[in-house]
PDB file of C-alpha atoms in Angstrom:
ATOM      1  CA  MET A 185      91.843 144.192 111.862  1.00 35.00           C
ATOM      2  CA  TYR A 186      90.799 147.073 113.720  1.00 35.00           C
ATOM      3  CA  ILE A 187      88.645 147.286 116.667  1.00 43.00           C
ATOM      4  CA  ASN A 188      87.244 150.459 118.278  1.00 50.00           C
ATOM      5  CA  PHE A 189      87.408 149.545 122.142  1.00 46.00           C
ATOM      6  CA  LYS A 190      86.366 153.023 122.943  1.00 43.00           C
ATOM      7  CA  PHE A 191      83.138 152.472 121.447  1.00 38.00           C
ATOM      8  CA  LEU A 192      82.713 149.142 123.023  1.00 41.00           C
ATOM      9  CA  LEU A 193      83.410 150.453 126.550  1.00 42.00           C
ATOM     10  CA  SER A 194      81.144 153.572 126.058  1.00 41.00           C
ATOM     11  CA  VAL A 195      78.351 151.049 125.345  1.00 34.00           C
ATOM     12  CA  LEU A 196      79.012 148.866 128.163  1.00 38.00           C
ATOM     13  CA  SER A 197      79.913 151.052 131.072  1.00 42.00           C
ATOM     14  CA  PRO A 198      77.857 154.447 131.101  1.00 37.00           C
ATOM     15  CA  MET A 199      75.729 153.385 133.788  1.00 32.00           C
ATOM     16  CA  LEU A 200      78.630 152.166 135.859  1.00 37.00           C
ATOM     17  CA  LEU A 201      80.205 155.507 135.625  1.00 39.00           C
ATOM     18  CA  LEU A 202      77.104 157.454 136.589  1.00 35.00           C
ATOM     19  CA  SER A 203      77.792 156.169 140.016  1.00 36.00           C
ATOM     20  CA  LEU A 204      81.088 157.916 140.727  1.00 42.00           C
ATOM     21  CA  ALA A 205      81.000 160.131 143.618  1.00 42.00           C
ATOM     22  CA  MET A 206      82.919 163.528 143.453  1.00 48.00           C
ATOM     23  CA  PRO A 207      84.941 164.173 146.420  1.00 49.00           C
ATOM     24  CA  VAL A 208      86.251 167.567 147.819  1.00 50.00           C
ATOM     25  CA  PHE A 209      90.051 167.060 148.297  1.00 60.00           C
ATOM     26  CA  SER A 210      92.471 168.883 150.656  1.00 74.00           C
ATOM     27  CA  PHE A 211      95.296 167.912 148.291  1.00 83.00           C
ATOM     28  CA  GLU A 212      98.264 170.543 148.072  1.00 86.00           C
ATOM     29  CA  PRO A 213     101.069 170.423 145.776  1.00 86.00           C
ATOM     30  CA  SER A 214     104.315 169.385 147.192  1.00 79.00           C
ATOM     31  CA  GLY A 215     106.187 172.378 145.650  1.00 88.00           C
ATOM     32  CA  GLY A 216     106.190 173.611 142.132  1.00 94.00           C
ATOM     33  CA  VAL A 217     103.674 173.022 139.521  1.00 97.00           C
ATOM     34  CA  LEU A 218     103.703 173.294 135.636  1.00 97.00           C
ATOM     35  CA  SER A 219     101.433 176.285 134.557  1.00 97.00           C
ATOM     36  CA  LEU A 220      99.630 176.186 131.338  1.00 97.00           C
ATOM     37  CA  ASP A 221      97.646 179.191 129.754  1.00 94.00           C
ATOM     38  CA  GLY A 222      95.520 176.844 127.391  1.00 92.00           C
ATOM     39  CA  GLU A 223      96.636 179.218 124.590  1.00 90.00           C
ATOM     40  CA  ASP A 224      99.703 177.991 122.951  1.00 92.00           C
ATOM     41  CA  ASP A 225     102.230 176.676 125.685  1.00 95.00           C
ATOM     42  CA  TYR A 226     102.926 173.017 126.284  1.00 95.00           C
ATOM     43  CA  ALA A 227     105.722 170.813 126.967  1.00 97.00           C
ATOM     44  CA  ILE A 228     107.215 168.217 124.694  1.00 96.00           C
ATOM     45  CA  LEU A 229     109.401 165.007 124.805  1.00 96.00           C
ATOM     46  CA  PRO A 230     110.411 164.531 121.097  1.00 94.00           C
ATOM     47  CA  LEU A 231     109.868 161.032 119.787  1.00 92.00           C
ATOM     48  CA  GLU A 232     112.857 161.332 117.564  1.00 90.00           C
ATOM     49  CA  GLU A 233     115.155 161.884 120.543  1.00 93.00           C
ATOM     50  CA  HIS A 234     113.530 159.673 123.288  1.00 94.00           C
ATOM     51  CA  GLY A 235     111.392 157.298 121.416  1.00 91.00           C
ATOM     52  CA  HIS A 236     108.121 156.021 123.063  1.00 93.00           C
ATOM     53  CA  ILE A 237     107.695 156.175 126.956  1.00 96.00           C
ATOM     54  CA  PHE A 238     106.672 152.344 127.012  1.00 96.00           C
ATOM     55  CA  PRO A 239     108.980 150.299 125.225  1.00 93.00           C
ATOM     56  CA  GLU A 240     108.294 147.365 122.997  1.00 89.00           C
ATOM     57  CA  GLY A 241     106.558 144.322 124.737  1.00 91.00           C
ATOM     58  CA  THR A 242     105.110 146.563 127.587  1.00 97.00           C
ATOM     59  CA  HIS A 243     102.097 144.250 129.057  1.00 97.00           C
ATOM     60  CA  ALA A 244     101.242 146.231 132.258  1.00 98.00           C
ATOM     61  CA  PHE A 245     101.405 149.833 133.103  1.00 98.00           C
ATOM     62  CA  THR A 246     100.093 152.651 135.110  1.00 99.00           C
ATOM     63  CA  VAL A 247      99.958 156.267 134.161  1.00 98.00           C
ATOM     64  CA  GLU A 248      98.881 158.781 136.794  1.00 98.00           C
ATOM     65  CA  ILE A 249      98.554 162.498 137.212  1.00 98.00           C
ATOM     66  CA  TRP A 250      97.371 165.254 139.623  1.00 98.00           C
ATOM     67  CA  PHE A 251      96.064 168.317 137.811  1.00 98.00           C
ATOM     68  CA  TYR A 252      93.990 171.229 138.411  1.00 97.00           C
ATOM     69  CA  PRO A 253      91.546 172.514 135.486  1.00 97.00           C
ATOM     70  CA  LYS A 254      90.886 176.324 135.322  1.00 97.00           C
ATOM     71  CA  ALA A 255      88.714 176.218 132.348  1.00 95.00           C
ATOM     72  CA  GLU A 256      86.502 173.887 130.296  1.00 93.00           C
ATOM     73  CA  PRO A 257      86.954 173.006 126.799  1.00 91.00           C
ATOM     74  CA  LYS A 258      85.067 174.821 124.153  1.00 82.00           C
ATOM     75  CA  GLU A 259      81.950 173.373 122.595  1.00 76.00           C
ATOM     76  CA  LYS A 260      82.907 169.983 121.076  1.00 71.00           C
ATOM     77  CA  ASP A 261      86.588 170.522 121.706  1.00 81.00           C
ATOM     78  CA  LYS A 262      89.044 168.318 123.640  1.00 88.00           C
ATOM     79  CA  ASP A 263      91.612 169.876 126.101  1.00 93.00           C
ATOM     80  CA  LEU A 264      94.667 167.780 126.014  1.00 94.00           C
ATOM     81  CA  ILE A 265      96.345 167.251 129.144  1.00 96.00           C
ATOM     82  CA  LEU A 266      98.870 164.413 127.774  1.00 96.00           C
ATOM     83  CA  ASN A 267      99.233 162.408 124.878  1.00 93.00           C
ATOM     84  CA  GLN A 268     101.355 159.568 123.094  1.00 92.00           C
ATOM     85  CA  GLN A 269     100.516 155.870 123.995  1.00 93.00           C
ATOM     86  CA  VAL A 270      98.169 156.996 126.656  1.00 95.00           C
ATOM     87  CA  SER A 271      95.841 160.199 126.327  1.00 94.00           C
ATOM     88  CA  ILE A 272      94.172 162.149 128.953  1.00 96.00           C
ATOM     89  CA  GLY A 273      92.284 165.256 128.524  1.00 96.00           C
ATOM     90  CA  LEU A 274      89.120 167.162 129.250  1.00 95.00           C
ATOM     91  CA  GLN A 275      85.972 166.350 127.306  1.00 89.00           C
ATOM     92  CA  ALA A 276      83.341 169.127 126.468  1.00 84.00           C
ATOM     93  CA  ARG A 277      80.049 168.738 128.282  1.00 84.00           C
ATOM     94  CA  GLU A 278      78.317 168.027 125.074  1.00 79.00           C
ATOM     95  CA  ARG A 279      80.697 165.106 124.055  1.00 79.00           C
ATOM     96  CA  CYS A 280      80.697 163.389 127.542  1.00 81.00           C
ATOM     97  CA  ILE A 281      79.454 159.772 127.015  1.00 75.00           C
ATOM     98  CA  LEU A 282      77.674 160.091 130.546  1.00 70.00           C
ATOM     99  CA  GLY A 283      75.090 162.301 129.243  1.00 67.00           C
ATOM    100  CA  GLN A 284      74.916 164.632 132.174  1.00 69.00           C
ATOM    101  CA  ASN A 285      75.584 168.420 132.256  1.00 77.00           C
ATOM    102  CA  GLN A 286      79.088 167.542 133.828  1.00 83.00           C
ATOM    103  CA  LEU A 287      82.649 168.280 132.970  1.00 90.00           C
ATOM    104  CA  CYS A 288      84.307 165.172 132.148  1.00 92.00           C
ATOM    105  CA  SER A 289      87.972 163.682 131.632  1.00 94.00           C
ATOM    106  CA  TYR A 290      88.604 161.316 129.023  1.00 94.00           C
ATOM    107  CA  ARG A 291      91.413 158.733 129.470  1.00 95.00           C
ATOM    108  CA  HIS A 292      92.481 156.202 126.730  1.00 93.00           C
ATOM    109  CA  ALA A 293      95.202 153.867 125.984  1.00 95.00           C
ATOM    110  CA  TYR A 294      96.368 152.342 122.504  1.00 93.00           C
ATOM    111  CA  LEU A 295      96.543 148.841 122.889  1.00 95.00           C
ATOM    112  CA  ALA A 296      97.431 145.665 120.610  1.00 94.00           C
ATOM    113  CA  GLY A 297      97.409 142.053 120.274  1.00 94.00           C
ATOM    114  CA  ASP A 298      98.875 139.626 117.775  1.00 92.00           C
ATOM    115  CA  ARG A 299      96.041 140.373 115.138  1.00 89.00           C
ATOM    116  CA  THR A 300      94.165 143.430 116.366  1.00 90.00           C
ATOM    117  CA  HIS A 301      94.879 146.921 117.874  1.00 89.00           C
ATOM    118  CA  GLY A 302      92.341 149.529 119.256  1.00 88.00           C
ATOM    119  CA  LEU A 303      91.943 152.565 121.361  1.00 88.00           C
ATOM    120  CA  ALA A 304      90.410 151.588 124.803  1.00 92.00           C
ATOM    121  CA  GLY A 305      88.992 154.040 127.294  1.00 91.00           C
ATOM    122  CA  THR A 306      86.064 156.126 128.879  1.00 90.00           C
ATOM    123  CA  ASP A 307      84.960 159.438 130.504  1.00 91.00           C
ATOM    124  CA  SER A 308      84.576 160.121 133.992  1.00 92.00           C
ATOM    125  CA  PRO A 309      83.242 163.217 135.849  1.00 92.00           C
ATOM    126  CA  ILE A 310      85.640 165.707 137.409  1.00 93.00           C
ATOM    127  CA  GLN A 311      85.569 169.116 138.971  1.00 92.00           C
ATOM    128  CA  LYS A 312      86.815 172.292 137.677  1.00 94.00           C
ATOM    129  CA  ASP A 313      88.912 174.709 140.159  1.00 95.00           C
ATOM    130  CA  GLN A 314      89.996 171.785 142.376  1.00 95.00           C
ATOM    131  CA  TRP A 315      92.927 169.147 142.342  1.00 96.00           C
ATOM    132  CA  ASN A 316      91.858 165.888 140.475  1.00 97.00           C
ATOM    133  CA  TYR A 317      93.714 162.527 140.394  1.00 97.00           C
ATOM    134  CA  ILE A 318      93.513 160.145 137.453  1.00 98.00           C
ATOM    135  CA  ALA A 319      95.102 156.798 136.830  1.00 98.00           C
ATOM    136  CA  ILE A 320      94.900 154.427 134.048  1.00 98.00           C
ATOM    137  CA  ILE A 321      95.895 150.758 134.751  1.00 98.00           C
ATOM    138  CA  PHE A 322      96.578 147.841 132.578  1.00 98.00           C
ATOM    139  CA  LYS A 323      97.355 144.254 133.379  1.00 97.00           C
ATOM    140  CA  ASN A 324      96.656 140.833 131.858  1.00 97.00           C
ATOM    141  CA  SER A 325      94.396 142.328 129.284  1.00 97.00           C
ATOM    142  CA  THR A 326      92.480 143.988 131.692  1.00 97.00           C
ATOM    143  CA  LEU A 327      91.962 147.903 131.827  1.00 97.00           C
ATOM    144  CA  CYS A 328      90.560 149.899 134.494  1.00 97.00           C
ATOM    145  CA  HIS A 329      90.896 153.527 135.901  1.00 97.00           C
ATOM    146  CA  ALA A 330      90.851 155.634 138.917  1.00 97.00           C
ATOM    147  CA  THR A 331      89.366 159.087 139.500  1.00 96.00           C
ATOM    148  CA  ASN A 332      89.905 160.832 142.626  1.00 95.00           C
ATOM    149  CA  ASN A 333      88.682 158.686 145.543  1.00 94.00           C
ATOM    150  CA  ARG A 334      87.129 155.891 143.180  1.00 95.00           C
ATOM    151  CA  ILE A 335      88.587 152.975 141.056  1.00 97.00           C
ATOM    152  CA  SER A 336      86.627 151.128 138.437  1.00 96.00           C
ATOM    153  CA  GLN A 337      86.142 147.442 137.941  1.00 95.00           C
ATOM    154  CA  GLY A 338      88.392 146.078 135.132  1.00 95.00           C
ATOM    155  CA  TRP A 339      87.313 145.543 131.586  1.00 94.00           C
ATOM    156  CA  ARG A 340      88.538 142.463 130.055  1.00 95.00           C
ATOM    157  CA  LEU A 341      89.871 142.803 126.509  1.00 95.00           C
ATOM    158  CA  PRO A 342      91.030 139.448 125.531  1.00 93.00           C
ATOM    159  CA  ARG A 343      92.333 140.325 121.929  1.00 93.00           C
ATOM    160  CA  VAL A 344      94.896 142.841 123.325  1.00 95.00           C
ATOM    161  CA  ASP A 345      97.744 142.209 125.672  1.00 96.00           C
ATOM    162  CA  ARG A 346     100.347 145.199 125.459  1.00 96.00           C
ATOM    163  CA  VAL A 347     100.613 148.773 124.702  1.00 94.00           C
ATOM    164  CA  ARG A 348     100.554 149.361 121.085  1.00 89.00           C
ATOM    165  CA  LEU A 349     104.088 150.909 119.891  1.00 81.00           C
ATOM    166  CA  ASN A 350     103.218 152.218 116.530  1.00 73.00           C
ATOM    167  CA  ILE A 351     100.329 154.472 116.194  1.00 72.00           C
ATOM    168  CA  ARG A 352      99.243 155.730 112.841  1.00 67.00           C
ATOM    169  CA  ARG A 353      99.332 159.368 113.378  1.00 63.00           C
ATOM    170  CA  PRO A 354     101.085 162.196 111.404  1.00 58.00           C
ATOM    171  CA  TRP A 355     104.744 162.447 112.546  1.00 56.00           C
ATOM    172  CA  ARG A 356     103.991 165.945 113.870  1.00 62.00           C
ATOM    173  CA  VAL A 357     101.652 164.405 116.548  1.00 72.00           C
ATOM    174  CA  GLN A 358     103.842 161.253 117.425  1.00 83.00           C
ATOM    175  CA  ASP A 359     105.889 163.177 120.210  1.00 91.00           C
ATOM    176  CA  PHE A 360     104.899 162.903 123.910  1.00 94.00           C
ATOM    177  CA  VAL A 361     103.213 166.116 124.893  1.00 95.00           C
ATOM    178  CA  VAL A 362     101.719 167.776 127.944  1.00 97.00           C
ATOM    179  CA  GLY A 363      99.159 170.557 127.674  1.00 95.00           C
ATOM    180  CA  GLY A 364      98.446 170.412 124.038  1.00 91.00           C
ATOM    181  CA  TYR A 365     100.464 170.979 120.603  1.00 88.00           C
ATOM    182  CA  GLY A 366     100.885 174.792 120.658  1.00 78.00           C
ATOM    183  CA  GLU A 367      97.881 175.190 118.467  1.00 70.00           C
ATOM    184  CA  ASP A 368      94.322 173.694 117.930  1.00 64.00           C
ATOM    185  CA  LYS A 369      94.566 170.665 115.647  1.00 60.00           C
ATOM    186  CA  PHE A 370      91.889 168.412 114.116  1.00 56.00           C
ATOM    187  CA  VAL A 371      92.802 164.849 115.093  1.00 54.00           C
ATOM    188  CA  VAL A 372      91.540 161.292 114.184  1.00 52.00           C
ATOM    189  CA  PRO A 373      92.107 159.697 117.373  1.00 50.00           C
ATOM    190  CA  ASN A 374      92.919 156.048 116.418  1.00 46.00           C
ATOM    191  CA  GLY A 375      94.483 156.396 112.898  1.00 46.00           C
ATOM    192  CA  GLY A 376      91.325 155.968 110.603  1.00 45.00           C
ATOM    193  CA  GLY A 377      88.423 154.336 112.578  1.00 43.00           C
ATOM    194  CA  GLY A 378      87.226 157.391 114.613  1.00 46.00           C
ATOM    195  CA  LEU A 379      85.608 160.780 114.217  1.00 43.00           C
ATOM    196  CA  LEU A 380      87.552 163.960 113.626  1.00 49.00           C
ATOM    197  CA  PHE A 381      87.610 166.308 116.455  1.00 55.00           C
ATOM    198  CA  GLN A 382      89.472 169.289 117.592  1.00 69.00           C
ATOM    199  CA  VAL A 383      92.123 169.281 120.222  1.00 80.00           C
ATOM    200  CA  SER A 384      92.691 172.498 122.121  1.00 87.00           C
ATOM    201  CA  GLY A 385      95.199 173.386 124.994  1.00 92.00           C
ATOM    202  CA  PHE A 386      94.851 172.649 128.625  1.00 95.00           C
ATOM    203  CA  HIS A 387      94.438 175.618 130.909  1.00 96.00           C
ATOM    204  CA  GLY A 388      95.486 174.812 134.390  1.00 97.00           C
ATOM    205  CA  GLU A 389      98.186 173.479 136.574  1.00 98.00           C
ATOM    206  CA  ILE A 390      99.804 170.002 136.960  1.00 98.00           C
ATOM    207  CA  ASP A 391     101.545 168.822 140.021  1.00 97.00           C
ATOM    208  CA  ALA A 392     103.193 165.515 138.844  1.00 98.00           C
ATOM    209  CA  ILE A 393     103.078 162.822 136.140  1.00 98.00           C
ATOM    210  CA  ARG A 394     104.215 159.199 136.638  1.00 99.00           C
ATOM    211  CA  PHE A 395     104.636 156.484 134.059  1.00 99.00           C
ATOM    212  CA  SER A 396     105.233 152.800 135.558  1.00 99.00           C
ATOM    213  CA  ASN A 397     105.601 149.489 134.017  1.00 98.00           C
ATOM    214  CA  ILE A 398     103.454 147.679 136.442  1.00 98.00           C
ATOM    215  CA  ALA A 399      99.913 147.707 137.563  1.00 98.00           C
ATOM    216  CA  ARG A 400     100.306 149.602 140.856  1.00 98.00           C
ATOM    217  CA  TYR A 401      96.751 149.315 141.847  1.00 98.00           C
ATOM    218  CA  ASP A 402      93.906 146.596 141.928  1.00 97.00           C
ATOM    219  CA  CYS A 403      90.948 147.105 139.843  1.00 96.00           C
ATOM    220  CA  ALA A 404      87.623 146.930 141.675  1.00 95.00           C
ATOM    221  CA  ALA A 405      86.061 143.548 141.294  1.00 91.00           C
ATOM    222  CA  GLN A 406      82.807 145.138 140.141  1.00 89.00           C
ATOM    223  CA  GLY A 407      81.217 148.559 140.159  1.00 90.00           C
ATOM    224  CA  ASN A 408      83.514 151.272 141.833  1.00 93.00           C
ATOM    225  CA  ASN A 409      85.441 150.691 144.936  1.00 95.00           C
ATOM    226  CA  PRO A 410      86.780 153.485 147.269  1.00 95.00           C
ATOM    227  CA  PHE A 411      90.323 154.544 146.565  1.00 96.00           C
ATOM    228  CA  ASP A 412      92.984 156.479 148.206  1.00 95.00           C
ATOM    229  CA  PRO A 413      94.974 158.311 145.622  1.00 96.00           C
ATOM    230  CA  PRO A 414      98.718 158.598 146.322  1.00 95.00           C
ATOM    231  CA  PRO A 415      99.351 162.436 147.671  1.00 93.00           C
ATOM    232  CA  ARG A 416     103.025 161.895 146.179  1.00 94.00           C
ATOM    233  CA  PHE A 417     104.542 159.822 143.634  1.00 97.00           C
ATOM    234  CA  LEU A 418     107.617 157.891 144.697  1.00 96.00           C
ATOM    235  CA  ASN A 419     110.472 156.757 142.356  1.00 98.00           C
ATOM    236  CA  ASP A 420     111.388 153.029 142.121  1.00 98.00           C
ATOM    237  CA  GLU A 421     112.592 150.505 139.813  1.00 98.00           C
ATOM    238  CA  HIS A 422     109.203 150.307 138.085  1.00 98.00           C
ATOM    239  CA  THR A 423     109.142 154.027 137.191  1.00 99.00           C
ATOM    240  CA  LEU A 424     109.805 154.848 133.470  1.00 98.00           C
ATOM    241  CA  ALA A 425     109.246 158.655 133.927  1.00 98.00           C
ATOM    242  CA  LEU A 426     108.430 160.969 136.741  1.00 98.00           C
ATOM    243  CA  TRP A 427     107.832 164.680 136.455  1.00 98.00           C
ATOM    244  CA  ASP A 428     107.006 166.509 139.739  1.00 96.00           C
ATOM    245  CA  PHE A 429     107.790 169.988 138.400  1.00 97.00           C
ATOM    246  CA  ASN A 430     109.670 170.958 141.517  1.00 94.00           C
ATOM    247  CA  ASP A 431     112.271 172.584 139.277  1.00 95.00           C
ATOM    248  CA  LYS A 432     113.404 176.144 139.881  1.00 94.00           C
ATOM    249  CA  GLU A 433     110.847 178.723 139.597  1.00 94.00           C
ATOM    250  CA  GLY A 434     110.529 179.959 136.023  1.00 94.00           C
ATOM    251  CA  ALA A 435     112.159 176.774 134.646  1.00 95.00           C
ATOM    252  CA  THR A 436     111.265 175.634 131.167  1.00 96.00           C
ATOM    253  CA  ARG A 437     113.110 172.339 131.344  1.00 97.00           C
ATOM    254  CA  PHE A 438     111.365 169.827 133.527  1.00 98.00           C
ATOM    255  CA  GLU A 439     113.502 167.160 135.069  1.00 97.00           C
ATOM    256  CA  ASP A 440     112.503 163.516 134.971  1.00 98.00           C
ATOM    257  CA  THR A 441     113.306 162.560 138.451  1.00 97.00           C
ATOM    258  CA  SER A 442     112.997 158.772 137.581  1.00 97.00           C
ATOM    259  CA  GLY A 443     116.697 159.075 136.285  1.00 96.00           C
ATOM    260  CA  ASN A 444     115.928 157.939 132.839  1.00 97.00           C
ATOM    261  CA  GLY A 445     116.667 161.200 131.343  1.00 97.00           C
ATOM    262  CA  LYS A 446     113.331 162.163 129.744  1.00 98.00           C
ATOM    263  CA  THR A 447     113.364 165.778 130.338  1.00 98.00           C
ATOM    264  CA  LEU A 448     110.424 167.637 129.206  1.00 98.00           C
ATOM    265  CA  ILE A 449     110.936 170.992 127.394  1.00 97.00           C
ATOM    266  CA  GLY A 450     108.450 173.651 127.931  1.00 97.00           C
ATOM    267  CA  MET A 451     107.370 175.529 124.683  1.00 96.00           C
ATOM    268  CA  ASN A 452     105.777 179.122 124.226  1.00 95.00           C
ATOM    269  CA  GLY A 453     105.957 180.055 127.914  1.00 93.00           C
ATOM    270  CA  ALA A 454     105.220 176.774 129.633  1.00 96.00           C
ATOM    271  CA  THR A 455     106.942 176.982 133.075  1.00 96.00           C
ATOM    272  CA  VAL A 456     107.054 175.852 136.753  1.00 96.00           C
ATOM    273  CA  ILE A 457     105.631 178.372 139.372  1.00 95.00           C
ATOM    274  CA  GLY A 458     106.322 177.745 143.094  1.00 90.00           C
ATOM    275  CA  GLY A 459     109.439 175.585 142.591  1.00 80.00           C
ATOM    276  CA  GLU A 460     112.677 175.584 144.572  1.00 81.00           C
ATOM    277  CA  GLY A 461     114.751 173.372 142.322  1.00 76.00           C
ATOM    278  CA  ILE A 462     117.236 170.639 143.378  1.00 55.00           C
ATOM    279  CA  GLY A 463     119.106 171.786 146.604  1.00 40.00           C
ATOM    280  CA  GLY A 464     116.384 174.403 147.539  1.00 39.00           C
ATOM    281  CA  ASN A 465     114.873 174.513 150.892  1.00 37.00           C
ATOM    282  CA  LEU A 466     111.673 172.711 149.973  1.00 36.00           C
ATOM    283  CA  GLU A 467     112.783 169.281 149.250  1.00 37.00           C
ATOM    284  CA  ILE A 468     115.723 166.699 148.647  1.00 33.00           C
ATOM    285  CA  ARG A 469     115.137 164.764 145.389  1.00 37.00           C
ATOM    286  CA  PRO A 470     115.135 160.847 145.777  1.00 38.00           C
ATOM    287  CA  ASP A 471     117.361 158.592 143.795  1.00 37.00           C
ATOM    288  CA  THR A 472     116.192 155.339 142.502  1.00 31.00           C
ATOM    289  CA  SER A 473     116.092 153.587 145.683  1.00 29.00           C
ATOM    290  CA  LEU A 474     112.959 152.975 147.559  1.00 25.00           C
ATOM    291  CA  THR A 475     114.704 153.595 150.888  1.00 25.00           C
ATOM    292  CA  THR A 476     115.843 156.973 150.155  1.00 25.00           C
ATOM    293  CA  THR A 477     114.680 159.671 152.575  1.00 23.00           C
ATOM    294  CA  TRP A 478     112.731 162.570 151.216  1.00 25.00           C
ATOM    295  CA  GLY A 479     112.752 165.975 152.690  1.00 26.00           C
ATOM    296  CA  GLN A 480     110.016 167.879 154.401  1.00 26.00           C
ATOM    297  CA  VAL A 481     106.710 167.810 152.409  1.00 26.00           C
ATOM    298  CA  LYS A 482     108.119 164.946 150.214  1.00 28.00           C
ATOM    299  CA  SER A 483     108.139 162.626 153.187  1.00 28.00           C
ATOM    300  CA  GLU A 484     104.504 161.069 152.545  1.00 31.00           C
ATOM    301  CA  SER A 485     104.642 158.854 149.479  1.00 33.00           C
ATOM    302  CA  PHE A 486     103.452 155.675 147.980  1.00 30.00           C
TER     303      PHE A 486
END
C-alpha cells in the first residue's frame, strides 16, 4: 500500500506554515564552505561503495544543514541541495504550497512501516542571499522541521515508524548527492505516486551538513516555537555523517569528520573555498568524544 504523506501534510499544514517568521541572521561560517555554481558541479557519496547513510532499522533521526542560496529555481524547477533518504532543496515560487510570492525550501523524508511507505514533508519560506538553517527531525512516528529560528509542531504519522531503506528510483539517482546530479533531471519523487518535476543544480554555498540517529530537538507542541539553531555541528556518538567543508582551499574531497569514512567527492568543479584543512591555523578537528577541545572559532558548539 502506498500513501503520499506529502500530499497529506500539504493539506493539513499550509495555514500553520504561513505564520513562520523570517529572521535576519548574523551567522558566519566557521571556515571553509562548499561552493556550487548551479550548473553542473555537485558532490557524491556513491551508494555502491557506502550504502545508505541511515541503516536498516533507523527509527529516529535528525538531518540539518546551513546553506546560502545565491539564485532561485527556474519556473517549476526544484534546485536540489541534498538527496537520498532525505531530500532538501529549493522550490520555485510557482510550486510553493504556501501560495505566496516567496522563495521556499522543501524538505522530505522517505518513511516506511510494516505495510506502507510514503514521502512525508512540506515547504517553508527562506531567504535568498543570506545563511539559512534547516533541520528535519523524526521520532516515534512523528515528523517536524526547523527553519532558521522556528521549529514546527510534530505531525503524527502512525503507519510509519522508520526511514525507508529501498526507494524505487533508477539506480543512477540512488547515490547520496549534494548540489544536484550534474545535469537537469526529470524525477518522479516517490517511485510512481507523484508528479514528474525537473531537478536542477543548487547555486550557492554550504557550510555544514550533519546526519544523526537521534531526534536532537523537541518538536513544538503546537504551532511554531522559537528555536535557536546550532551555529556549529559537534560530532558525537549519534553522528552518522558530518561534513563541515573545512578542508584545504580548493579541495575536491570533503572529509566526513564523524570518523565514519563517508568522504564526499566533488564533481565538475565542486570545491571548498576559504578552508584551511586539518592542521591549518583556523581549527583543530574533533575526534568522536564530546569532551574534545575545539580550536578558535570551533569552540562554540551544540
